[in-house]
Each structure stands twice: as structure tokens, then as C-alpha cells.
mmCIF file of C-alpha atoms in Angstrom:
data_model
loop_
_atom_site.group_PDB
_atom_site.id
_atom_site.type_symbol
_atom_site.label_atom_id
_atom_site.label_comp_id
_atom_site.label_asym_id
_atom_site.label_seq_id
_atom_site.Cartn_x
_atom_site.Cartn_y
_atom_site.Cartn_z
ATOM 1 C CA UNK L 235 -16.716 28.379 3.248
ATOM 2 C CA UNK L 236 -14.278 25.540 3.757
ATOM 3 C CA UNK L 237 -12.737 24.793 7.134
ATOM 4 C CA UNK L 238 -9.276 25.795 5.988
ATOM 5 C CA UNK L 239 -10.560 29.137 4.743
ATOM 6 C CA UNK L 240 -12.333 29.739 8.042
ATOM 7 C CA UNK L 241 -9.134 29.006 9.939
ATOM 8 C CA UNK L 242 -7.197 31.526 7.852
ATOM 9 C CA UNK L 243 -9.892 34.135 8.393
ATOM 10 C CA UNK L 244 -9.749 33.540 12.154
ATOM 11 C CA UNK L 245 -5.950 33.734 12.184
ATOM 12 C CA UNK L 246 -5.979 36.959 10.171
ATOM 13 C CA UNK L 247 -8.639 38.471 12.409
ATOM 14 C CA UNK L 248 -6.735 37.571 15.574
ATOM 15 C CA UNK L 249 -3.514 39.057 14.190
ATOM 16 C CA UNK L 250 -5.267 42.316 13.307
ATOM 17 C CA UNK L 251 -6.974 42.336 16.712
ATOM 18 C CA UNK L 252 -3.645 41.851 18.512
ATOM 19 C CA UNK L 253 -1.953 44.505 16.351
ATOM 20 C CA UNK L 254 -4.663 47.055 17.176
ATOM 21 C CA UNK L 255 -4.815 46.319 20.903
ATOM 22 C CA UNK L 256 -1.081 46.022 21.567
ATOM 23 C CA UNK L 257 -0.530 49.819 22.013
ATOM 24 C CA UNK L 258 -3.529 49.983 24.351
ATOM 25 C CA UNK L 259 -2.238 47.057 26.412
ATOM 26 C CA UNK L 260 1.188 48.697 26.565
ATOM 27 C CA UNK L 261 -0.257 51.957 27.896
ATOM 28 C CA UNK L 262 -2.306 50.072 30.505
ATOM 29 C CA UNK L 263 0.799 48.172 31.566
ATOM 30 C CA UNK L 264 2.814 51.392 31.895
ATOM 31 C CA UNK L 265 0.064 52.974 33.968
ATOM 32 C CA UNK L 266 0.267 50.104 36.456
ATOM 33 C CA UNK L 267 4.036 50.347 36.932
ATOM 34 C CA UNK L 268 5.742 52.218 39.738
ATOM 35 C CA UNK L 269 8.200 54.949 38.649
ATOM 36 C CA UNK L 270 11.139 52.723 39.575
ATOM 37 C CA UNK L 271 9.669 49.912 37.462
ATOM 38 C CA UNK L 272 9.186 51.799 34.195
ATOM 39 C CA UNK L 273 12.610 50.998 32.743
ATOM 40 C CA UNK L 274 12.828 47.353 33.750
ATOM 41 C CA UNK L 275 12.485 46.211 30.126
ATOM 42 C CA UNK L 276 9.489 44.000 30.903
ATOM 43 C CA UNK L 277 6.105 44.348 29.245
ATOM 44 C CA UNK L 278 4.184 43.457 32.407
ATOM 45 C CA UNK L 279 4.752 45.284 35.699
ATOM 46 C CA UNK L 280 6.705 43.338 38.298
ATOM 47 C CA UNK L 281 4.159 44.539 40.861
ATOM 48 C CA UNK L 282 0.874 46.278 40.181
ATOM 49 C CA UNK L 283 0.958 49.839 41.468
ATOM 50 C CA UNK L 284 -1.885 52.376 41.559
ATOM 51 C CA UNK L 285 0.510 55.212 42.267
ATOM 52 C CA UNK L 286 0.079 56.791 38.844
ATOM 53 C CA UNK L 287 -3.711 56.842 39.104
ATOM 54 C CA UNK L 288 -3.504 58.366 42.583
ATOM 55 C CA UNK L 289 -1.123 60.994 41.229
ATOM 56 C CA UNK L 290 -3.557 61.895 38.444
ATOM 57 C CA UNK L 291 -6.795 61.778 40.442
ATOM 58 C CA UNK L 292 -5.787 62.971 43.920
ATOM 59 C CA UNK L 293 -2.076 63.839 43.775
ATOM 60 C CA UNK L 294 -0.017 66.679 42.391
ATOM 61 C CA UNK L 295 -1.211 66.125 38.802
ATOM 62 C CA UNK L 296 -4.912 66.286 39.724
ATOM 63 C CA UNK L 297 -4.878 70.072 39.608
ATOM 64 C CA UNK L 298 -3.914 69.853 35.945
ATOM 65 C CA UNK L 299 -5.861 66.753 34.888
ATOM 66 C CA UNK L 300 -9.279 67.116 36.559
ATOM 67 C CA UNK L 301 -10.028 70.658 35.263
ATOM 68 C CA UNK L 302 -8.906 69.535 31.803
ATOM 69 C CA UNK L 303 -11.213 66.505 32.006
ATOM 70 C CA UNK L 304 -14.112 68.760 32.942
ATOM 71 C CA UNK L 305 -13.298 71.078 30.056
ATOM 72 C CA UNK L 306 -13.106 68.216 27.563
ATOM 73 C CA UNK L 307 -16.444 66.738 28.629
ATOM 74 C CA UNK L 308 -18.278 70.063 28.554
ATOM 75 C CA UNK L 309 -16.741 71.412 25.354
ATOM 76 C CA UNK L 310 -17.121 68.161 23.411
ATOM 77 C CA UNK L 311 -20.738 67.632 24.479
ATOM 78 C CA UNK L 312 -21.713 71.164 23.504
ATOM 79 C CA UNK L 313 -19.841 70.966 20.196
ATOM 80 C CA UNK L 314 -21.446 67.596 19.430
ATOM 81 C CA UNK L 315 -24.961 68.837 20.203
ATOM 82 C CA UNK L 316 -24.568 71.939 18.041
ATOM 83 C CA UNK L 317 -22.986 69.934 15.238
ATOM 84 C CA UNK L 318 -25.758 67.314 15.168
ATOM 85 C CA UNK L 319 -28.542 69.913 15.181
ATOM 86 C CA UNK L 320 -27.000 72.020 12.418
ATOM 87 C CA UNK L 321 -26.030 68.947 10.394
ATOM 88 C CA UNK L 322 -29.549 67.524 10.664
ATOM 89 C CA UNK L 323 -31.082 70.717 9.290
ATOM 90 C CA UNK L 324 -28.524 70.981 6.485
ATOM 91 C CA UNK L 325 -28.712 67.281 5.608
ATOM 92 C CA UNK L 326 -32.505 67.407 5.489
ATOM 93 C CA UNK L 327 -32.381 70.310 3.043
ATOM 94 C CA UNK L 328 -29.788 68.543 0.894
ATOM 95 C CA UNK L 329 -31.707 65.267 0.876
ATOM 96 C CA UNK L 330 -35.257 66.609 0.429
ATOM 97 C CA UNK L 331 -35.097 69.906 -1.413
ATOM 98 C CA UNK L 332 -34.016 70.783 -4.923
ATOM 99 C CA UNK L 333 -32.128 74.063 -5.016
ATOM 100 C CA UNK L 334 -29.201 75.444 -7.014
ATOM 101 C CA UNK L 335 -25.831 74.612 -5.561
ATOM 102 C CA UNK L 336 -26.934 71.560 -3.593
ATOM 103 C CA UNK L 337 -23.983 69.543 -4.828
ATOM 104 C CA UNK L 338 -21.718 72.477 -4.009
ATOM 105 C CA UNK L 339 -22.798 72.325 -0.361
ATOM 106 C CA UNK L 340 -21.680 68.716 -0.037
ATOM 107 C CA UNK L 341 -18.502 69.469 -1.957
ATOM 108 C CA UNK L 342 -17.651 72.355 0.365
ATOM 109 C CA UNK L 343 -18.362 70.171 3.395
ATOM 110 C CA UNK L 344 -15.996 67.536 2.083
ATOM 111 C CA UNK L 345 -13.374 70.154 1.273
ATOM 112 C CA UNK L 346 -13.538 71.653 4.764
ATOM 113 C CA UNK L 347 -13.128 68.210 6.350
ATOM 114 C CA UNK L 348 -9.997 67.624 4.248
ATOM 115 C CA UNK L 349 -8.473 71.028 5.019
ATOM 116 C CA UNK L 350 -5.373 70.739 7.268
ATOM 117 C CA UNK L 351 -6.121 72.050 10.739
ATOM 118 C CA UNK L 352 -2.584 73.244 11.366
ATOM 119 C CA UNK L 353 -2.831 75.763 8.524
ATOM 120 C CA UNK L 354 -5.619 77.782 10.167
ATOM 121 C CA UNK L 355 -4.413 77.687 13.765
ATOM 122 C CA UNK L 356 -2.244 80.801 13.484
ATOM 123 C CA UNK L 357 -4.985 83.017 11.957
ATOM 124 C CA UNK L 358 -7.460 81.695 14.530
ATOM 125 C CA UNK L 359 -4.990 82.444 17.316
ATOM 126 C CA UNK L 360 -4.657 86.062 16.202
ATOM 127 C CA UNK L 361 -8.400 86.530 15.678
ATOM 128 C CA UNK L 362 -9.331 84.928 18.997
ATOM 129 C CA UNK L 363 -6.827 87.112 20.870
ATOM 130 C CA UNK L 364 -8.330 90.196 19.245
ATOM 131 C CA UNK L 365 -12.000 89.450 19.927
ATOM 132 C CA UNK L 366 -11.536 87.835 23.337
ATOM 133 C CA UNK L 367 -12.268 84.181 22.552
ATOM 134 C CA UNK L 368 -8.756 82.941 23.296
ATOM 135 C CA UNK L 369 -8.636 80.459 26.194
ATOM 136 C CA UNK L 370 -12.428 80.132 26.428
ATOM 137 C CA UNK L 371 -14.890 77.296 25.868
ATOM 138 C CA UNK L 372 -16.454 79.145 22.950
ATOM 139 C CA UNK L 373 -13.007 79.596 21.432
ATOM 140 C CA UNK L 374 -12.713 75.800 21.174
ATOM 141 C CA UNK L 375 -16.336 74.921 20.411
ATOM 142 C CA UNK L 376 -16.400 77.033 17.249
ATOM 143 C CA UNK L 377 -13.242 75.462 15.722
ATOM 144 C CA UNK L 378 -14.460 72.007 16.751
ATOM 145 C CA UNK L 379 -17.514 72.558 14.548
ATOM 146 C CA UNK L 380 -15.199 72.790 11.553
ATOM 147 C CA UNK L 381 -14.063 69.241 12.383
ATOM 148 C CA UNK L 382 -17.377 67.661 13.320
ATOM 149 C CA UNK L 383 -19.912 69.444 11.102
ATOM 150 C CA UNK L 384 -18.738 68.352 7.609
ATOM 151 C CA UNK L 385 -18.703 64.658 8.462
ATOM 152 C CA UNK L 386 -22.029 65.000 10.265
ATOM 153 C CA UNK L 387 -23.633 66.553 7.191
ATOM 154 C CA UNK L 388 -22.366 63.788 4.925
ATOM 155 C CA UNK L 389 -23.496 61.028 7.283
ATOM 156 C CA UNK L 390 -26.974 62.399 7.998
ATOM 157 C CA UNK L 391 -27.710 63.306 4.393
ATOM 158 C CA UNK L 392 -27.211 59.641 3.459
ATOM 159 C CA UNK L 393 -29.709 58.611 6.138
ATOM 160 C CA UNK L 394 -32.327 61.144 5.171
ATOM 161 C CA UNK L 395 -32.186 59.995 1.554
ATOM 162 C CA UNK L 396 -33.185 56.493 2.678
ATOM 163 C CA UNK L 397 -36.386 57.678 4.421
ATOM 164 C CA UNK L 398 -39.430 57.514 2.095
ATOM 165 C CA UNK L 399 -41.127 60.791 1.219
ATOM 166 C CA UNK L 400 -44.487 59.173 1.982
ATOM 167 C CA UNK L 401 -43.777 59.151 5.726
ATOM 168 C CA UNK L 402 -43.417 62.906 5.832
ATOM 169 C CA UNK L 403 -46.353 63.464 3.495
ATOM 170 C CA UNK L 404 -48.579 61.263 5.659
ATOM 171 C CA UNK L 405 -47.688 63.347 8.709
ATOM 172 C CA UNK L 406 -48.517 66.550 6.835
ATOM 173 C CA UNK L 407 -51.855 65.108 5.715
ATOM 174 C CA UNK L 408 -52.650 64.486 9.391
ATOM 175 C CA UNK L 409 -52.078 68.166 10.090
ATOM 176 C CA UNK L 410 -48.400 68.332 10.995
ATOM 177 C CA UNK L 411 -46.333 71.220 9.772
ATOM 178 C CA UNK L 412 -43.040 70.681 7.976
ATOM 179 C CA UNK L 413 -41.116 71.379 11.173
ATOM 180 C CA UNK L 414 -43.303 68.991 13.173
ATOM 181 C CA UNK L 415 -42.965 66.259 10.549
ATOM 182 C CA UNK L 416 -39.215 66.712 10.585
ATOM 183 C CA UNK L 417 -38.979 66.647 14.374
ATOM 184 C CA UNK L 418 -41.492 63.863 15.101
ATOM 185 C CA UNK L 419 -41.176 61.619 12.038
ATOM 186 C CA UNK L 420 -37.939 62.125 10.105
ATOM 187 C CA UNK L 421 -35.520 62.457 13.025
ATOM 188 C CA UNK L 422 -36.863 59.412 14.940
ATOM 189 C CA UNK L 423 -36.696 57.289 11.781
ATOM 190 C CA UNK L 424 -33.091 58.402 11.312
ATOM 191 C CA UNK L 425 -32.298 57.581 14.951
ATOM 192 C CA UNK L 426 -29.420 55.174 14.207
ATOM 193 C CA UNK L 427 -27.858 57.738 11.903
ATOM 194 C CA UNK L 428 -28.233 60.541 14.443
ATOM 195 C CA UNK L 429 -26.683 58.371 17.163
ATOM 196 C CA UNK L 430 -23.822 57.343 14.900
ATOM 197 C CA UNK L 431 -23.190 60.930 13.840
ATOM 198 C CA UNK L 432 -23.215 62.170 17.428
ATOM 199 C CA UNK L 433 -20.758 59.511 18.589
ATOM 200 C CA UNK L 434 -18.349 60.107 15.691
ATOM 201 C CA UNK L 435 -18.540 63.877 16.175
ATOM 202 C CA UNK L 436 -17.850 63.449 19.894
ATOM 203 C CA UNK L 437 -14.809 61.278 19.144
ATOM 204 C CA UNK L 438 -13.414 63.826 16.681
ATOM 205 C CA UNK L 439 -13.719 66.643 19.208
ATOM 206 C CA UNK L 440 -12.517 64.500 22.125
ATOM 207 C CA UNK L 441 -9.286 63.503 20.364
ATOM 208 C CA UNK L 442 -8.329 66.950 19.074
ATOM 209 C CA UNK L 443 -4.896 68.173 20.141
ATOM 210 C CA UNK L 444 -3.924 70.987 17.761
ATOM 211 C CA UNK L 445 -6.765 73.365 18.621
ATOM 212 C CA UNK L 446 -6.540 72.534 22.309
ATOM 213 C CA UNK L 447 -2.828 73.244 22.584
ATOM 214 C CA UNK L 448 -2.883 76.353 20.360
ATOM 215 C CA UNK L 449 -6.028 78.191 21.462
ATOM 216 C CA UNK L 450 -5.661 77.818 25.244
ATOM 217 C CA UNK L 451 -3.046 78.919 27.733
ATOM 218 C CA UNK L 452 -4.505 78.137 31.171
ATOM 219 C CA UNK L 453 -6.608 75.499 32.901
ATOM 220 C CA UNK L 454 -9.735 77.563 32.254
ATOM 221 C CA UNK L 455 -10.388 75.927 28.878
ATOM 222 C CA UNK L 456 -7.482 73.551 28.201
ATOM 223 C CA UNK L 457 -8.772 70.056 27.211
ATOM 224 C CA UNK L 458 -7.229 66.747 28.251
ATOM 225 C CA UNK L 459 -5.131 66.015 25.112
ATOM 226 C CA UNK L 460 -3.422 69.379 25.501
ATOM 227 C CA UNK L 461 -3.079 69.023 29.274
ATOM 228 C CA UNK L 462 -1.148 65.762 28.887
ATOM 229 C CA UNK L 463 1.636 67.711 27.193
ATOM 230 C CA UNK L 464 2.171 69.698 30.416
ATOM 231 C CA UNK L 465 2.590 66.714 32.732
ATOM 232 C CA UNK L 466 5.934 66.707 34.556
ATOM 233 C CA UNK L 467 7.686 64.236 36.800
ATOM 234 C CA UNK L 468 8.335 64.629 40.495
ATOM 235 C CA UNK L 469 11.747 66.063 39.589
ATOM 236 C CA UNK L 470 13.592 67.220 36.505
ATOM 237 C CA UNK L 471 15.213 63.791 36.261
ATOM 238 C CA UNK L 472 11.948 61.831 36.291
ATOM 239 C CA UNK L 473 9.817 61.352 33.190
ATOM 240 C CA UNK L 474 6.009 61.488 33.632
ATOM 241 C CA UNK L 475 5.472 58.341 31.551
ATOM 242 C CA UNK L 476 3.394 56.561 34.178
ATOM 243 C CA UNK L 477 1.188 59.556 34.944
ATOM 244 C CA UNK L 478 0.576 60.244 31.258
ATOM 245 C CA UNK L 479 -0.306 56.578 30.698
ATOM 246 C CA UNK L 480 -2.735 56.586 33.612
ATOM 247 C CA UNK L 481 -4.375 59.773 32.340
ATOM 248 C CA UNK L 482 -4.602 58.296 28.829
ATOM 249 C CA UNK L 483 -6.339 55.204 30.204
ATOM 250 C CA UNK L 484 -8.834 57.332 32.128
ATOM 251 C CA UNK L 485 -9.534 59.454 29.050
ATOM 252 C CA UNK L 486 -10.073 56.334 26.942
ATOM 253 C CA UNK L 487 -12.693 54.889 29.306
ATOM 254 C CA UNK L 488 -15.559 57.210 28.156
ATOM 255 C CA UNK L 489 -14.850 56.323 24.531
ATOM 256 C CA UNK L 490 -14.932 52.585 25.270
ATOM 257 C CA UNK L 491 -18.127 52.930 27.316
ATOM 258 C CA UNK L 492 -19.861 54.850 24.518
ATOM 259 C CA UNK L 493 -18.881 52.259 21.936
ATOM 260 C CA UNK L 494 -20.084 49.387 24.124
ATOM 261 C CA UNK L 495 -23.391 51.099 24.924
ATOM 262 C CA UNK L 496 -24.171 52.176 21.372
ATOM 263 C CA UNK L 497 -22.425 49.534 19.304
ATOM 264 C CA UNK L 498 -25.691 48.392 17.707
ATOM 265 C CA UNK L 499 -26.569 51.946 16.689
ATOM 266 C CA UNK L 500 -23.045 52.490 15.344
ATOM 267 C CA UNK L 501 -23.142 49.322 13.237
ATOM 268 C CA UNK L 502 -26.668 50.062 12.028
ATOM 269 C CA UNK L 503 -25.723 53.633 11.249
ATOM 270 C CA UNK L 504 -22.563 52.832 9.334
ATOM 271 C CA UNK L 505 -24.262 50.103 7.266
ATOM 272 C CA UNK L 506 -27.492 52.022 6.589
ATOM 273 C CA UNK L 507 -28.083 52.153 2.870
ATOM 274 C CA UNK L 508 -25.182 49.831 2.073
ATOM 275 C CA UNK L 509 -27.578 47.206 0.657
ATOM 276 C CA UNK L 510 -30.184 48.453 -1.786
ATOM 277 C CA UNK L 511 -33.725 47.295 -1.095
#
């Protein structure tokens, strides 16, 4: 590649990088501004203030934010674990077994992932109110599976197809059952794919707003994205922009930490099978 071409690639990459990070930098800047400094028209705060973070973590907004943060962590972890386990079993069957309707399973998974969430919220609301799942953890975990499970099945089935049959057959020759071969041979070999699937599923559940705002009504099960919509200022004349920005930064930290810790697994998982041989 010529030097001029490299320069253009670097310039294009930096422009895309700046375009993607500008909203994040803006939110961070807003979170560090005092309420009187929010409308000064400047991108950077005139003086760094931790008032918004204190309001969210220990102040008046902590009673709304901290329970929602606990709900989001617990609900998303449980939904991710269930999604990965069920997707692994389904993907293994799709990748290894020949049965009628195998293509239909993947087609239905893809169709469910493309189905608009907003169209099923009202029926879910009525059903959950009837059977007692409204405003509960289970009432959010079950709908979250409809978001995370289809993509998990598609991702893991691609990984399982790349694992040679001989590995499983060798384990069975040594006396392992099919379940033992799957648990001790297939799943460890598909480790990057499992990690990638779990992280993506966690992100999908973590960022959901529609289910969280529609299927909860109190702090008992309301997740963070829905709780941010209920932030208020100190008075009716004050907008909660700073507090919402501080809460958004805090919520983003777990996502950034996960990506930094598992970036190799994510890259390996997303590129698995991209090059034949």
C-alpha cells in the first residue's frame, strides 16, 4: 500500500472514530457540568463539578438509580445465562443433527429477531397483568429472551459447524456420552463463540428500553434505561440533563469494561469461520 493511500486510510479512520465518540464525549462533558453551567454554550465545562454524580449515587436521585442499576445487572445476567445455555443446545442440534425442519428453525429465529418489539408490548402487558408477571424480574427476563436468543442461536450454530466431528467422536470412543462430549469437548472448543454470544446478548438486554418502560411500574423491577426517563430536576424549572448524563456514563462503564476485558474473544468470535481453511 502506498504512503498516500495509508494516509487517506488513517484520515478516514480518525474521522469515523471522532464521529462515533463525539456523542459519548458530549455526555461526559455534560455530566461534569454544574446545573448553572449546562446552558453556557461551551462544549467543555468551565469548572469540573461532581455534583451530578453525587446526586445519582448518594443524593436524591440515588433512590431511583441504584435499585434500577441492581435490577439491570441481575435481570441481564440471568437472561444472558439462560439465552446462552438454550442457544448452545439448539445450535448444537442445528449444526450436528439432520432432522426435518432444520432450516425452518433458523428461519424462525431470524424472523423473531426482526419482529418489531413495540408491536408485542401491549399483548404482553395484558398477559403479564393477568398472570402476575407484571413488574417482576421474570416478567422482563422472558421477553429479553426473545431479543437475545435468536441472535445467540445464529452465532453459536456457525461456531459449532466449524468444529470437526472427529473431536466429538474421539471423546465418545474414550467412553464419553454425547452430553459429556458436548459439555467437555464441544463447548470449550467453541469458547470464543460462547463468550462473544454472551457479551452480545448481555448488551442487547442491557440497552433495552421498550420492555423496561412498558412492563414495569415501580422500582421493584424497573431497569436503568427505563429509570432514566423518570429523572427530574430539583424543581419544575430545572431540567435533569446533568443527572441523566452522569447516570448514562455510569451505565456505560460496565459495557466498556466488558469490551476491554474480552476484546480478543469478541474479535475471534466475530471472525470465526470468515476465512475458509
